[in-house]
Amino acid sequence: AIPTLDYKQFRSFHDRYYHPSNARVFFYGNDPVEKRFALLDKYLNEFEPLAEGSSHSAVGTQPLKKEPYRLHQSVPVAKGQEEKKHMATLGWVVSEEPLSEEEDLAWSLIDQLLTGNTAARLRKTLTDSGLGSSVIGGGLASYLKQPYYTIGLKGLSSKESGEEMERLVLSTLTKVVEEGFDQEALEAALNRVEFSLREFDTASTQRGMSFLFGAMSEWNYDRDPVKGFKFEDTLAAVKKSVKNDPMYLRNIIKRRLLDNTHRALVTSSPDSTLEEKKESKLSALLKQKKEQMSEKQLEEVVEITRSLTERQATPDSPEAVATIPRLTRDDLDKKTKHIPRDLSTIHGAALLKHEQATNGILYMDYVLDISGLKPELL
């Protein structure tokens, strides 16, 4: 609940920002385009476009600050659990404008080299410092209008440890710019980034949803929604820059982080009384609002609450349930999918090949007959 929000404000906000004029519609699959338009028309034809379109929801640009600054806040913890519960995060707003496709991809390399694994330069330095229990943040985020970079530690012993962490991060980045990256680490990072782009591993997320999430980071800000999926030319450009210019990645770090004055250190300290303070403040506010209400207004609130509770507890009608889309057996492909197979022999061993659209990645399994091995050798 938001005690300071009244129903009129709630309706106004919903009507303005949850209107189809402010929507993005995404389809994934090979269904006919005409069918999609018909489906959209069914839901959208009763609406009129807002006179202002979606301009009212455009996200403004935050100008970069001229000086670094610090913020401190309290966070709730259980009583007796305050020890070493401090946290600190160092963050930069990297740019006022979106990064170019090449620099955005170059940052994927930088992230791998600085924090991508336990041996990565910045992550290892912070971990070995003993200032905190584990590294948090760690990398560039470019899914908002303006890209930002964060790195931090949790499990600090004090607020002052956060200031020490800031000095350590800045000195480590300075060394990286001066000394560069290990060539073997750089090549490994390039391989990981390229493999990630080509495989497009969606893990447990449905592939269509992954495409949607990838598009929205650009589409939400009226930019090209398919920008992030076209990587071949960009990857080639990054590889060329890395090969021909030893300062390429180091100059990006220098410009976007070390020379960037829009930097904030946010420290958080534990407070076992914070939740109690918030509850007390909320109770006082609600008591004040109740005292300002007439008997009739209080009865209306009680009735609205009763009606809402009853509606929430009432099962949907069979007719309403029937409108929920469901897959049936008729939606399943009745033909068995054909996977091409090529069987040949190489150096006396059978080679079974399946040509598939794997985006340039070769997946290989070796099968060895070990039936002749003695059990003690297994």
C-alpha positions as CSV (number, residue, x, y, z in Angstrom):
1,A,0.0,0.0,0.0
2,I,1.1,3.6,-0.7
3,P,-0.6,5.8,2.0
4,T,0.1,9.0,0.2
5,L,-1.5,7.8,-3.1
6,D,-5.3,8.3,-3.5
7,Y,-7.5,6.5,-6.0
8,K,-7.8,9.5,-8.4
9,Q,-4.0,9.7,-8.7
10,F,-3.8,5.9,-9.1
11,R,-6.4,6.0,-12.0
12,S,-4.7,8.9,-13.7
13,F,-1.3,7.2,-13.6
14,H,-2.7,4.0,-14.9
15,D,-4.7,5.6,-17.7
16,R,-1.6,7.5,-18.9
17,Y,1.2,5.0,-18.6
18,Y,-0.6,1.7,-19.1
19,H,-2.3,2.9,-22.3
20,P,-1.6,1.0,-25.5
21,S,0.1,4.2,-26.9
22,N,2.8,3.4,-24.4
23,A,3.0,-0.3,-25.2
24,R,5.5,-2.5,-27.1
25,V,4.1,-5.6,-28.7
26,F,6.4,-8.6,-29.4
27,F,5.6,-11.8,-31.3
28,Y,7.9,-14.8,-31.6
29,G,7.3,-17.7,-33.9
30,N,6.2,-18.5,-37.5
31,D,2.5,-17.8,-37.2
32,P,1.0,-15.7,-40.0
33,V,1.4,-11.9,-39.7
34,E,-2.2,-11.3,-40.6
35,K,-3.3,-13.5,-37.7
36,R,-1.2,-11.3,-35.4
37,F,-2.7,-8.1,-36.7
38,A,-6.2,-9.6,-36.2
39,L,-5.4,-10.5,-32.6
40,L,-4.0,-7.0,-31.9
41,D,-7.0,-5.4,-33.5
42,K,-9.3,-7.4,-31.2
43,Y,-7.7,-5.9,-28.1
44,L,-6.7,-2.5,-29.3
45,N,-9.5,-1.3,-31.5
46,E,-11.5,0.1,-28.5
47,F,-8.7,2.5,-27.6
48,E,-8.0,5.9,-29.1
49,P,-4.4,7.0,-29.3
50,L,-3.2,9.5,-26.7
51,A,-2.7,12.9,-28.2
52,E,0.8,13.1,-26.8
53,G,1.6,9.6,-28.0
54,S,4.3,8.0,-25.8
55,S,6.4,11.2,-25.4
56,H,5.2,11.7,-21.8
57,S,7.0,8.5,-20.8
58,A,10.3,9.3,-22.5
59,V,13.2,9.0,-20.1
60,G,15.3,12.1,-19.8
61,T,19.1,12.2,-19.9
62,Q,21.1,12.8,-16.7
63,P,24.0,15.2,-17.3
64,L,27.3,13.9,-16.0
65,K,28.3,15.5,-12.7
66,K,31.5,17.5,-12.5
67,E,32.6,16.1,-9.1
68,P,32.5,12.7,-7.5
69,Y,30.2,12.4,-4.5
70,R,29.3,10.0,-1.7
71,L,26.0,8.7,-0.2
72,H,25.5,6.8,3.0
73,Q,22.4,4.9,4.0
74,S,21.2,2.5,6.6
75,V,19.9,-1.0,5.8
76,P,17.8,-3.3,8.1
77,V,19.4,-6.3,9.9
78,A,18.3,-8.5,12.7
79,K,19.3,-7.5,16.2
80,G,22.7,-9.0,17.1
81,Q,23.6,-9.4,13.4
82,E,25.2,-6.0,12.9
83,E,28.9,-7.2,12.8
84,K,30.5,-7.0,9.4
85,K,27.3,-6.2,7.6
86,H,28.5,-3.0,6.0
87,M,28.5,-2.7,2.2
88,A,30.0,-0.3,-0.3
89,T,29.5,0.1,-4.0
90,L,31.4,2.4,-6.3
91,G,29.5,3.4,-9.4
92,W,29.9,5.5,-12.5
93,V,27.4,6.8,-15.1
94,V,29.5,6.1,-18.0
95,S,28.0,8.3,-20.7
96,E,25.2,10.7,-21.4
97,E,24.6,9.0,-24.7
98,P,24.3,5.3,-25.6
99,L,27.6,3.5,-26.3
100,S,28.4,2.6,-29.9
101,E,27.9,-1.1,-30.7
102,E,31.7,-1.6,-30.9
103,E,32.3,0.0,-27.5
104,D,29.4,-1.8,-25.9
105,L,30.9,-5.1,-27.0
106,A,34.4,-4.0,-26.0
107,W,33.0,-3.6,-22.5
108,S,32.1,-7.2,-22.5
109,L,35.8,-8.0,-22.9
110,I,36.7,-5.5,-20.2
111,D,34.2,-7.0,-17.8
112,Q,35.7,-10.5,-18.3
113,L,39.2,-9.2,-17.8
114,L,38.4,-7.1,-14.7
115,T,35.8,-9.2,-12.8
116,G,34.8,-12.2,-15.0
117,N,36.4,-14.9,-12.8
118,T,38.2,-15.3,-9.5
119,A,41.6,-14.6,-11.2
120,A,40.3,-11.4,-13.0
121,R,42.4,-8.4,-12.1
122,L,40.0,-6.2,-10.2
123,R,38.0,-9.1,-8.6
124,K,41.2,-10.8,-7.3
125,T,42.6,-7.6,-5.9
126,L,39.4,-6.8,-4.0
127,T,39.1,-10.4,-2.7
128,D,42.7,-10.6,-1.6
129,S,42.5,-7.3,0.2
130,G,40.4,-8.9,3.0
131,L,38.3,-5.7,3.3
132,G,35.0,-7.6,2.7
133,S,33.6,-11.1,2.4
134,S,32.7,-11.0,-1.3
135,V,32.6,-8.8,-4.4
136,I,29.3,-7.4,-5.5
137,G,28.3,-5.6,-8.7
138,G,31.2,-5.8,-11.1
139,G,30.6,-4.7,-14.6
140,L,28.9,-2.5,-17.1
141,A,25.1,-2.4,-17.5
142,S,23.9,-0.9,-20.7
143,Y,20.2,-1.9,-20.6
144,L,19.1,1.5,-19.3
145,K,19.2,4.7,-21.3
146,Q,22.6,5.6,-19.9
147,P,25.2,2.9,-19.3
148,Y,26.6,2.6,-15.8
149,Y,29.4,0.6,-14.1
150,T,29.5,-0.7,-10.6
151,I,31.9,-2.6,-8.4
152,G,31.7,-3.2,-4.6
153,L,32.2,-5.3,-1.5
154,K,29.9,-6.7,1.1
155,G,30.8,-7.9,4.6
156,L,32.8,-4.7,5.4
157,S,33.7,-4.0,9.0
158,S,32.9,-0.3,8.8
159,K,31.8,2.6,6.6
160,E,35.4,3.7,6.4
161,S,36.3,0.4,4.8
162,G,34.2,1.5,1.9
163,E,36.3,4.5,1.4
164,E,39.4,2.3,1.5
165,M,37.8,0.1,-1.1
166,E,37.3,3.1,-3.4
167,R,41.0,4.0,-3.2
168,L,41.9,0.4,-4.0
169,V,39.6,0.2,-7.0
170,L,40.9,3.4,-8.5
171,S,44.6,2.4,-7.9
172,T,43.9,-1.0,-9.5
173,L,42.3,0.5,-12.5
174,T,45.2,2.9,-12.9
175,K,47.7,0.0,-12.8
176,V,45.6,-1.8,-15.5
177,V,45.7,1.3,-17.8
178,E,49.5,1.6,-17.2
179,E,50.4,-2.1,-17.5
180,G,47.7,-3.6,-19.8
181,F,46.3,-7.1,-19.7
182,D,48.0,-10.4,-19.9
183,Q,47.8,-11.6,-23.5
184,E,46.7,-15.1,-22.6
185,A,43.9,-13.7,-20.4
186,L,42.8,-11.4,-23.3
187,E,42.6,-14.2,-25.8
188,A,40.6,-16.3,-23.3
189,A,38.2,-13.4,-22.7
190,L,37.7,-12.9,-26.4
191,N,36.9,-16.6,-26.8
192,R,34.3,-16.5,-24.0
193,V,32.6,-13.4,-25.3
194,E,32.4,-14.8,-28.9
195,F,31.1,-18.1,-27.7
196,S,28.5,-16.4,-25.6
197,L,27.3,-14.3,-28.5
198,R,27.2,-17.3,-30.9
199,E,25.6,-19.8,-28.5
200,F,23.0,-17.3,-27.1
201,D,22.4,-19.6,-24.2
202,T,19.0,-18.9,-22.7
203,A,19.4,-21.3,-19.8
204,S,16.0,-22.0,-18.4
205,T,14.4,-19.0,-20.1
206,Q,12.3,-19.6,-23.2
207,R,14.2,-18.5,-26.3
208,G,11.5,-16.1,-27.4
209,M,11.5,-14.4,-24.0
210,S,15.3,-14.0,-24.2
211,F,14.9,-12.2,-27.6
212,L,12.3,-10.0,-26.0
213,F,14.5,-9.0,-23.1
214,G,17.4,-8.4,-25.4
215,A,15.2,-6.1,-27.6
216,M,13.7,-4.1,-24.8
217,S,17.0,-2.7,-23.6
218,E,17.0,-0.6,-26.8
219,W,13.3,-0.5,-27.7
220,N,12.3,1.1,-24.4
221,Y,14.3,4.2,-25.3
222,D,13.2,4.4,-28.9
223,R,16.3,2.8,-30.3
224,D,16.8,0.0,-32.7
225,P,15.4,-3.2,-31.0
226,V,17.5,-5.6,-33.0
227,K,20.8,-3.8,-32.5
228,G,22.0,-6.3,-29.9
229,F,21.5,-9.3,-32.2
230,K,23.7,-8.2,-35.1
231,F,27.1,-8.9,-33.8
232,E,29.3,-10.3,-36.6
233,D,30.6,-7.0,-38.0
234,T,30.9,-5.5,-34.5
235,L,32.8,-8.5,-33.2
236,A,35.2,-8.3,-36.2
237,A,35.8,-4.6,-35.5
238,V,36.6,-5.2,-31.8
239,K,39.0,-8.1,-32.6
240,K,40.8,-5.8,-35.1
241,S,41.0,-2.9,-32.6
242,V,42.3,-5.2,-29.9
243,K,44.9,-6.7,-32.2
244,N,46.1,-3.4,-33.7
245,D,46.0,-1.1,-30.7
246,P,47.4,-2.3,-27.3
247,M,45.8,0.8,-25.7
248,Y,42.3,0.1,-27.1
249,L,40.7,-1.4,-24.0
250,R,42.9,0.6,-21.6
251,N,41.9,3.9,-23.2
252,I,38.2,3.0,-22.7
253,I,38.8,2.3,-19.0
254,K,40.7,5.6,-18.7
255,R,38.1,7.7,-20.4
256,R,34.9,6.1,-19.0
257,L,36.1,5.4,-15.5
258,L,39.3,7.1,-14.3
259,D,38.8,10.4,-16.1
260,N,35.0,10.3,-15.5
261,T,33.9,12.6,-12.6
262,H,30.4,11.2,-12.4
263,R,31.3,8.7,-9.7
264,A,29.5,7.9,-6.5
265,L,30.5,5.8,-3.5
266,V,27.4,4.4,-1.8
267,T,28.0,2.9,1.6
268,S,25.4,1.0,3.6
269,S,25.6,0.4,7.4
270,P,23.4,-2.1,9.4
271,D,20.7,-0.8,11.6
272,S,18.7,-3.3,13.7
273,T,16.1,-0.6,14.6
274,L,15.4,0.6,11.0
275,E,12.4,-1.6,10.4
276,E,10.9,-0.6,13.7
277,K,11.4,3.1,12.9
278,K,9.7,2.7,9.5
279,E,6.8,0.8,11.0
280,S,6.4,3.5,13.7
281,K,6.5,6.3,11.1
282,L,3.9,4.5,8.9
283,S,1.6,3.8,11.9
284,A,1.7,7.5,12.8
285,L,0.9,8.5,9.3
286,L,-2.1,6.1,9.0
287,K,-3.4,7.2,12.4
288,Q,-3.3,10.8,11.3
289,K,-5.1,10.1,8.1
290,K,-7.8,8.1,9.9
291,E,-8.4,10.9,12.4
292,Q,-8.9,13.3,9.4
293,M,-11.6,11.0,7.9
294,S,-15.4,11.2,8.7
295,E,-17.5,8.3,9.9
296,K,-18.9,8.0,6.4
297,Q,-15.5,7.8,4.8
298,L,-14.4,5.1,7.2
299,E,-17.4,3.1,6.5
300,E,-16.7,3.4,2.7
301,V,-13.2,2.1,3.2
302,V,-14.5,-0.9,5.2
303,E,-17.0,-1.6,2.5
304,I,-14.4,-1.3,-0.3
305,T,-12.1,-3.6,1.5
306,R,-14.9,-6.2,2.1
307,S,-15.9,-6.0,-1.5
308,L,-12.3,-6.4,-2.8
309,T,-11.7,-9.4,-0.5
310,E,-14.9,-11.1,-1.6
311,R,-14.0,-10.5,-5.3
312,Q,-10.5,-11.9,-4.8
313,A,-11.9,-15.0,-3.1
314,T,-14.5,-15.7,-5.8
315,P,-13.4,-18.2,-8.4
316,D,-13.6,-17.2,-12.0
317,S,-16.6,-18.4,-14.0
318,P,-16.2,-21.3,-16.4
319,E,-16.7,-18.9,-19.2
320,A,-13.8,-16.7,-18.0
321,V,-11.6,-19.7,-17.5
322,A,-12.4,-20.9,-21.0
323,T,-10.8,-17.7,-22.5
324,I,-7.3,-18.7,-21.2
325,P,-5.3,-19.9,-24.2
326,R,-4.3,-23.5,-24.0
327,L,-2.3,-25.9,-26.1
328,T,-4.1,-28.9,-27.4
329,R,-2.8,-32.0,-29.3
330,D,-3.9,-30.3,-32.5
331,D,-1.2,-27.7,-31.9
332,L,1.5,-30.3,-31.9
333,D,3.5,-31.1,-35.1
334,K,2.4,-34.6,-36.2
335,K,5.6,-35.0,-38.3
336,T,8.8,-36.3,-36.7
337,K,11.5,-33.7,-37.0
338,H,14.2,-34.9,-39.5
339,I,17.8,-34.3,-38.3
340,P,20.3,-34.8,-41.2
341,R,22.9,-37.5,-40.6
342,D,26.2,-38.2,-42.3
343,L,28.1,-41.3,-41.4
344,S,31.7,-41.7,-42.5
345,T,35.1,-43.0,-41.3
346,I,38.2,-41.1,-40.3
347,H,41.4,-42.9,-39.3
348,G,39.5,-46.0,-38.8
349,A,36.9,-44.4,-36.4
350,A,33.3,-43.8,-37.2
351,L,32.4,-40.1,-37.6
352,L,28.7,-39.2,-37.3
353,K,27.9,-35.6,-38.4
354,H,24.6,-33.7,-38.0
355,E,24.5,-30.4,-39.9
356,Q,22.6,-27.8,-37.8
357,A,22.3,-24.1,-37.5
358,T,24.7,-23.6,-34.6
359,N,25.9,-20.1,-35.5
360,G,29.5,-21.2,-36.2
361,I,30.0,-23.3,-33.1
362,L,31.1,-26.9,-33.4
363,Y,29.7,-29.2,-30.7
364,M,31.7,-32.5,-30.5
365,D,31.3,-35.6,-28.4
366,Y,33.9,-38.3,-28.3
367,V,32.7,-41.9,-27.6
368,L,35.3,-44.4,-26.6
369,D,34.8,-48.1,-26.1
370,I,36.3,-49.0,-22.7
371,S,34.6,-52.4,-22.3
372,G,38.0,-54.0,-22.5
373,L,39.4,-52.2,-19.4
374,K,39.9,-54.0,-16.2
375,P,37.5,-52.9,-13.4
376,E,40.4,-51.6,-11.3
377,L,41.3,-49.2,-14.1
378,L,37.9,-47.6,-14.3
